[in-house]
Short mmCIF file of C-alpha atoms in Angstrom, two decimals:
data_model
loop_
_atom_site.label_atom_id
_atom_site.label_comp_id
_atom_site.label_asym_id
_atom_site.label_seq_id
_atom_site.Cartn_x
_atom_site.Cartn_y
_atom_site.Cartn_z
CA MET A 14 127.84 50.07 70.37
CA LYS A 15 130.66 52.37 69.20
CA ILE A 16 128.29 55.15 68.05
CA PRO A 17 127.08 56.18 71.58
CA GLU A 18 130.68 56.14 72.82
CA THR A 19 131.80 58.57 70.12
CA GLU A 20 128.83 60.82 70.88
CA GLN A 21 129.79 60.99 74.56
CA ASN A 22 133.43 61.65 73.65
CA THR A 23 132.48 64.54 71.34
CA GLU A 24 130.36 66.12 74.08
CA GLU A 25 133.20 65.78 76.59
CA LEU A 26 135.71 67.14 74.06
CA GLN A 27 133.57 70.13 73.08
CA GLU A 28 133.50 71.41 76.68
CA PRO A 29 137.30 71.53 77.29
CA ILE A 30 137.89 72.91 73.78
CA ALA A 31 135.49 75.79 74.46
CA MET A 32 137.27 76.51 77.74
CA ARG A 33 140.62 76.43 75.92
CA THR A 34 139.42 78.79 73.20
CA ARG A 35 138.48 81.30 75.90
CA SER A 36 141.93 81.00 77.51
CA ASN A 37 143.53 81.11 74.06
CA THR A 38 141.81 84.41 73.22
CA LYS A 39 143.09 85.86 76.50
CA ARG A 40 146.62 84.66 75.72
CA GLN A 41 146.42 86.05 72.18
CA SER A 42 145.22 89.43 73.45
CA ARG A 43 148.11 89.53 75.93
CA LEU A 44 150.74 88.22 73.51
CA LYS A 45 149.68 89.06 69.97
CA GLU A 46 153.29 89.11 68.80
CA ASN A 47 154.05 85.63 70.16
CA GLN A 48 152.62 83.14 67.65
CA THR A 49 154.36 80.24 69.39
CA THR A 50 151.58 80.14 72.02
CA THR A 51 148.87 79.75 69.36
CA THR A 52 150.76 76.92 67.62
CA ALA A 53 151.36 75.17 70.95
CA THR A 54 147.67 75.36 71.93
CA SER A 55 146.54 74.08 68.51
CA SER A 56 148.96 71.14 68.72
CA GLU A 57 147.67 70.33 72.22
CA THR A 58 144.05 70.22 71.03
CA CYS A 59 145.07 67.92 68.15
CA ARG A 60 146.87 65.63 70.59
CA ASP A 61 143.82 65.40 72.86
CA LEU A 62 141.58 64.56 69.89
CA HIS A 63 143.98 61.83 68.72
CA ASP A 64 144.41 60.41 72.23
CA GLN A 65 140.68 60.03 72.88
CA GLY A 66 139.94 59.18 69.23
#
């Protein structure tokens, strides 16, 4: 019962993560010197994974 739920969650998570990586690359290209943005985005992705996990 829990296996199909996790599969659906991974599929839903993979989509937003891909969208975020695209936005992250744009942010990095604009602000290569600012590493705070990269750390913030990585922490956000971790939070989302923990929340849904």
